[in-house]
XYZ file of C-alpha atoms in Angstrom:
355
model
C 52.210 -56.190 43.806
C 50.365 -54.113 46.718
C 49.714 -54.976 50.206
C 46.755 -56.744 49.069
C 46.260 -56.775 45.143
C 48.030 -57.753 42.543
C 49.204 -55.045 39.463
C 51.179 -56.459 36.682
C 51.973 -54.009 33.742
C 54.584 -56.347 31.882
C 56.682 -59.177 32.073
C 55.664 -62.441 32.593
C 54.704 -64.489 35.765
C 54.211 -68.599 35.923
C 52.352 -69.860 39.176
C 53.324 -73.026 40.580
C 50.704 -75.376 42.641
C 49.801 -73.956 45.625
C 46.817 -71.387 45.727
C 46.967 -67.862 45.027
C 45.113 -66.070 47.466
C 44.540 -62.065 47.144
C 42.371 -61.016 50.402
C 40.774 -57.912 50.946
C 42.320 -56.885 46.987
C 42.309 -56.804 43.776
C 43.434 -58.399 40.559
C 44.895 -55.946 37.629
C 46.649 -57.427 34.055
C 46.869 -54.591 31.264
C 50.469 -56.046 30.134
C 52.998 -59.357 29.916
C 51.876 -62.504 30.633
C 50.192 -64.413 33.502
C 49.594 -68.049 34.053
C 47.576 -69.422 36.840
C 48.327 -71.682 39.136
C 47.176 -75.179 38.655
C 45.825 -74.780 42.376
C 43.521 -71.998 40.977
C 43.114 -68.562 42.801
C 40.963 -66.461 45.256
C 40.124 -63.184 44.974
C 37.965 -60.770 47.210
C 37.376 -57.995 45.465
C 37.795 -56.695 41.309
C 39.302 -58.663 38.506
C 40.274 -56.631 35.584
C 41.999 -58.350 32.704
C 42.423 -55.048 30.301
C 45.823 -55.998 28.421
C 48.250 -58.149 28.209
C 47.919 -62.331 28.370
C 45.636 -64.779 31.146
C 46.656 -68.275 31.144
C 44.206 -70.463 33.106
C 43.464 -73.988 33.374
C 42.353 -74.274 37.116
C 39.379 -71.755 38.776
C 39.141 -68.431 39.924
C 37.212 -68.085 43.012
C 35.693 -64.925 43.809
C 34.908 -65.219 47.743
C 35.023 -62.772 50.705
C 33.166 -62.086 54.006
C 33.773 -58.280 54.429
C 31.266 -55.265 53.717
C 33.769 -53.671 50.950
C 34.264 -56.552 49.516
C 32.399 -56.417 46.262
C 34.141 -57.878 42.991
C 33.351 -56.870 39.357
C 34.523 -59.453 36.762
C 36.464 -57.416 33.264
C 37.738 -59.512 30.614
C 37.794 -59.000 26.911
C 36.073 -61.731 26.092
C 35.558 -65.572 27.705
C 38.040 -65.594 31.069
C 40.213 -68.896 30.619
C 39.410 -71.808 33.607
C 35.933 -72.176 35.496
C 34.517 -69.362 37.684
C 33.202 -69.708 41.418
C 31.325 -66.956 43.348
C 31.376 -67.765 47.189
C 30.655 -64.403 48.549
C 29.485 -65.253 52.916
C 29.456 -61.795 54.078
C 26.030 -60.830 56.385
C 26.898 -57.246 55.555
C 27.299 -56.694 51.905
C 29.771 -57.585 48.698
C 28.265 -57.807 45.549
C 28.938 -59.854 42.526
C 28.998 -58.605 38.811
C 29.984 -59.779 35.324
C 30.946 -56.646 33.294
C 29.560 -56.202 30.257
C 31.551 -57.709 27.109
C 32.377 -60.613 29.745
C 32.054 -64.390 29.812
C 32.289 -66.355 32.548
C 31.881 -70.680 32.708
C 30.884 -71.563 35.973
C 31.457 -75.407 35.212
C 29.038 -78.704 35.953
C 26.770 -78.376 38.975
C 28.101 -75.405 40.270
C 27.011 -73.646 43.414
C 26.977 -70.371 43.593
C 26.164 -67.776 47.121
C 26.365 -64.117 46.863
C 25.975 -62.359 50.057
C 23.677 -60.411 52.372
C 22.588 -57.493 51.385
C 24.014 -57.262 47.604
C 22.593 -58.791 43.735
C 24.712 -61.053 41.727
C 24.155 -58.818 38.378
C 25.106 -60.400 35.198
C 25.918 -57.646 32.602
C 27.669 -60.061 30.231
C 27.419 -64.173 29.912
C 27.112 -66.732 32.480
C 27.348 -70.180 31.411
C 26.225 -73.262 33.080
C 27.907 -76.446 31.418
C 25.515 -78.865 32.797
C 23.841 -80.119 35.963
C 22.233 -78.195 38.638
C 23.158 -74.728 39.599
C 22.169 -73.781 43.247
C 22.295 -70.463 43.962
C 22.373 -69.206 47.773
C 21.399 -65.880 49.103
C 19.745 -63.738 51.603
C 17.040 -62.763 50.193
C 18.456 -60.867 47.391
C 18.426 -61.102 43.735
C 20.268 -62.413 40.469
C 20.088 -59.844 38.160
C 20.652 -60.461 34.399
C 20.806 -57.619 31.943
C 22.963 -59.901 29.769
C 22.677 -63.664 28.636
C 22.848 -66.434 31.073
C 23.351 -69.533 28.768
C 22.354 -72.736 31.451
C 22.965 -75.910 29.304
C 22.072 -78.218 32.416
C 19.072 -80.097 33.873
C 18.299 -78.265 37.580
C 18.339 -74.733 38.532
C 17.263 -74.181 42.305
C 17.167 -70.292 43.964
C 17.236 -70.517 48.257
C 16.554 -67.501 49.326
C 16.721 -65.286 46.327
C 14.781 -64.064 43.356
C 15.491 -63.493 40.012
C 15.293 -60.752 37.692
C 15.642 -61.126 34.168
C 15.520 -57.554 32.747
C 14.512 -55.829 29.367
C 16.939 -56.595 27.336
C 18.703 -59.821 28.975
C 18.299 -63.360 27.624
C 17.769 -66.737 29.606
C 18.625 -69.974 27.744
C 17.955 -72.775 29.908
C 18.356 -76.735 28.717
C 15.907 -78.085 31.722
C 12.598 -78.551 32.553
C 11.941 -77.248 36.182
C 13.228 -74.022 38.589
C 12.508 -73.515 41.903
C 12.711 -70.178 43.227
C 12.428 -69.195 47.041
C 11.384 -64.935 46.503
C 10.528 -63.084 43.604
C 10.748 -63.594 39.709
C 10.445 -60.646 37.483
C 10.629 -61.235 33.867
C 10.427 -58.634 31.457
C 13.695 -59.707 28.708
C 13.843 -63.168 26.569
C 13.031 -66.628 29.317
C 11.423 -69.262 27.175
C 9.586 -70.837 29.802
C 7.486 -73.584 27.126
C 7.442 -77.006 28.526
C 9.303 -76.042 32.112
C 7.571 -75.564 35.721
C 8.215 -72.631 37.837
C 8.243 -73.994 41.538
C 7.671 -71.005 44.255
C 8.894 -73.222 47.218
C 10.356 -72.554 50.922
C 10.523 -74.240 54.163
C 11.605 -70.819 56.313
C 9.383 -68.176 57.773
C 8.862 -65.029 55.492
C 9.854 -65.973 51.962
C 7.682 -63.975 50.224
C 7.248 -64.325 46.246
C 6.196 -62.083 43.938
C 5.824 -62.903 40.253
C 6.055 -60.136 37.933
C 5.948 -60.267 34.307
C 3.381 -58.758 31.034
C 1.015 -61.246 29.370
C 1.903 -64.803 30.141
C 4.884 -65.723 32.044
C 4.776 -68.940 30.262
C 5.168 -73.056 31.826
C 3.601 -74.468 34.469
C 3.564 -72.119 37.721
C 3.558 -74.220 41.179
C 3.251 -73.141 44.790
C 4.976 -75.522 48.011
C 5.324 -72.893 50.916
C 5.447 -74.849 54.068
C 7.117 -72.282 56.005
C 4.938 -69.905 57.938
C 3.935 -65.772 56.739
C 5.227 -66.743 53.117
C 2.924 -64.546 50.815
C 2.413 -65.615 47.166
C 1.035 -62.040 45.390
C 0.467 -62.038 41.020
C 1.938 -58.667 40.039
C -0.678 -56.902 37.586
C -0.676 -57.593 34.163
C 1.066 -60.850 34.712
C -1.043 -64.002 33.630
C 0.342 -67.664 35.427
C -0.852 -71.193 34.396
C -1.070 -74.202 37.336
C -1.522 -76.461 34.716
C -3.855 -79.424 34.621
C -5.101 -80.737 38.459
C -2.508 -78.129 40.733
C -2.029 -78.681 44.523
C -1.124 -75.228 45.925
C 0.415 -75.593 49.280
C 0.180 -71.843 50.854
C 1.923 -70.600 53.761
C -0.514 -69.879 56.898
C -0.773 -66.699 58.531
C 2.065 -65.805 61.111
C 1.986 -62.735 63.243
C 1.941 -59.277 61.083
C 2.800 -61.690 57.670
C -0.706 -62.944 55.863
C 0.936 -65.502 53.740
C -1.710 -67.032 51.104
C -1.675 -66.182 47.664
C -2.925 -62.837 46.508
C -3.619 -62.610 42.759
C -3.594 -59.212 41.208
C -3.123 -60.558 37.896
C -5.122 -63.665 35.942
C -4.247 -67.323 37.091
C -5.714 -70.332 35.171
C -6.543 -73.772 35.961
C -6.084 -75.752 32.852
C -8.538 -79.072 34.202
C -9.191 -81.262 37.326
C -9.322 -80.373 40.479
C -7.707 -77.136 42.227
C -6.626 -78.475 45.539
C -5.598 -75.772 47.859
C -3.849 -76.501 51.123
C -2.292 -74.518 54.345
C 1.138 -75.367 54.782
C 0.828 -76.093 58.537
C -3.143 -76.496 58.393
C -3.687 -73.504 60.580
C -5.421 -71.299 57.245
C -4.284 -69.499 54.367
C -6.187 -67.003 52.322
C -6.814 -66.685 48.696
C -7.318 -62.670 47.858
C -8.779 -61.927 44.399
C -8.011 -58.801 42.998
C -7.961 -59.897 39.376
C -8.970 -62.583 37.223
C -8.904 -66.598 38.177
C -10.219 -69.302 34.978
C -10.420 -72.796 36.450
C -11.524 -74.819 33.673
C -11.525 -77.499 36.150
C -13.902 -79.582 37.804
C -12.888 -79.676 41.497
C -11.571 -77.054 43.616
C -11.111 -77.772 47.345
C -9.221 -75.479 49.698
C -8.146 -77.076 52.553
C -7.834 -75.008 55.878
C -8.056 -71.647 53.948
C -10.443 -69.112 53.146
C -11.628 -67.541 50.055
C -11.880 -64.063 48.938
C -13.227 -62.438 45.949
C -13.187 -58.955 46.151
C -15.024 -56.099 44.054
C -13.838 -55.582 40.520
C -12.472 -58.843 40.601
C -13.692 -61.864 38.352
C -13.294 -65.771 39.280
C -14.940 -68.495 36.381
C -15.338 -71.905 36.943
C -16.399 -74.829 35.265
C -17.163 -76.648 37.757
C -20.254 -77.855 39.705
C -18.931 -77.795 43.243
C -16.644 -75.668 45.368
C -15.619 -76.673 49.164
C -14.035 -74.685 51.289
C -13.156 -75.301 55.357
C -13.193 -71.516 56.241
C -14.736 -67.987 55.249
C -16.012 -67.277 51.776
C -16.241 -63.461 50.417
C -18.111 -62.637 47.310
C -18.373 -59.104 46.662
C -16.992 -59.461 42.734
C -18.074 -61.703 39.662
C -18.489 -65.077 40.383
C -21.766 -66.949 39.051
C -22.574 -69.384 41.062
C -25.532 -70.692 39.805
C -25.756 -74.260 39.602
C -23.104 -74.876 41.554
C -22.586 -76.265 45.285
C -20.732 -74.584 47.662
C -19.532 -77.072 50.895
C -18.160 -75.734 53.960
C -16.614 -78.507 55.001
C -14.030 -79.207 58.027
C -12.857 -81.724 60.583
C -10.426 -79.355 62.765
C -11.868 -77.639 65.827
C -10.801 -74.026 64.145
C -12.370 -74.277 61.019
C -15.345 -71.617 61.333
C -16.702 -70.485 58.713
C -18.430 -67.409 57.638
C -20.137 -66.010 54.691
C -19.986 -62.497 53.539
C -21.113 -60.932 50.329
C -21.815 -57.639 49.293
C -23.544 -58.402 45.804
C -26.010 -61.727 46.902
């Protein structure tokens, strides 16, 4: 045993009932025999189970608020007892589950990794049931692996999530709410589940990445101001039948609004766009939109179709409280186009490059 970490080699050592508590260290079996104690145990930084035998009936908590004080997770297989990340620090210490490595982080567990670092999962996470929060700081979970979540609630604050090429989400439940950015490019079943892009704080940005469909039911609830919503290329989102978008207003040097570089379809009803705070919001787009609907009404926001981009609709009228630009495909023909309003700031202005 070290200043700080903990080396066994051999032998055999039985915990009693009070907490073991390694700070600023390490954890290191490769011989003998260790059993937990029943008051579970905190560790800062690495945990390497190479060798030897790790009793464990209690948790292991993985916490720390200090920049070097990352922890990688090593064991041969599923690591005995139920795993908590709590990682606080504003200035860095990242998570990850090596490869070959199984963690169980229990019923409704919570889980915050810290400033300035990913949680990457290179092996298996596994969610027993319930909701899993996950806090951050605008970072990301990062699975290369398989996260197995065999509960009903997933909710990301503050943090994204990036499910790799080659990494596999099972998930039991039917709804995810995610503050930043989604990328999905491995195995995420999405059939039957809604994707909620939400956030009540200034700035968090989403961007949804994927190629082809992303699958489910994609929703939008920014009430927090400068919150942009942007469709990578490529990637193709459904709102499902009669959406309500709430998009973040414009603050400062941040545009907010939803910017759509990709295709996004309205499956029927009425497309109801509104700015979280009523002060506007923009829709920019780049690529393709299908409403199959027969409403769309954007509340306090302006409208913007730009060249090379294509927007179809199915329906006969269109109202929207501020500017309209038309300078790609849009047939309006038939159609009526209000510019409607009660608030003293909703000008309007029409600008087309193709009428």
């Amino acid at each position: 045993v070290g200043a700080s970490n903990y080396v066994q080699a051999g032998g055999t050592f039985t915990g009693g009932d009070a907490v073991i508590d390694l700070n600023n260290g390490f954890f290191s079996l490769s011989g003998g025999t260790f059993t937990n104690s029943s008051g579970g145990m905190t560790v800062e930084r690495g945990f390497t189970v190479s060798g030897g035998t790790f009793n464990n009936t209690a948790t292991v908590t993985f916490d720390g608020d200090g920049t070097g004080d990352s922890s990688t997770i090593t064991y041969p297989g599923t690591l005995p007892g139920t795993v908590v990340m709590t990682k606080v620090s504003t200035s860095g210490g990242a998570l990850t589950v090596a490869s070959g490595t199984t963690v169980n982080l229990g019923a409704n567990p919570t889980t915050t990794y810290a400033y300035g670092s990913n949680l990457t999962n290179n092996g298996t996470i596994v969610i027993a049931s319930g909701t899993w929060t996950v806090n951050s700081s605008g970072w990301n979970l990062v699975n290369n692996g398989t996260i197995t979540h065999n509960g009903s609630g997933w909710d990301m604050n503050s943090g994204g999530l990036i499910n790799n090429a080659g990494g596999t989400i099972t998930y039991a439940g039917t709804s995810l709410s995610i503050e930043r950015n989604l990328t999905q490019s491995g195995t995420f079943d999405l059939t039957g589940k809604t994707i909620t892009f939400d956030g009540g704080n200034n700035n968090l940005d989403s961007t949804i990445s994927c190629s082809g469909s992303l699958g489910g039911t994609v929703a939008f609830n920014k009430t927090g101001l400068g919150a942009d919503v942007t469709i990578g290329s490529g990637c193709s989102v459904s709102l499902g039948a009669s959406p309500t978008s709430t998009l973040s207003q414009v603050y400062g040097t941040w545009a907010g609004g939803l910017t759509n570089n990709g295709t996004i379809t309205v499956a029927s009803g009425t497309w109801t766009v509104d700015s979280s705070r009523g002060v506007g919001c923009t829709i920019t787009n780049n690529g393709t939109i299908i409403h199959n609907g027969t409403g769309w009404d954007i509340n306090a926001g302006n409208l913007v179709n730009n060249a090379g981009a294509t927007i179809t609709y199915a329906g006969a009228s269109l109202s929207i409280e501020r500017d309209f630009t038309q300078n790609g495909t849009f047939d309006l023909t038939g159609k009526t186009l209000i510019l409607d309003g009660a608030g003293d700031i909703d000008d309007s202005t029409l600008s087309s490059s193709v009428w």
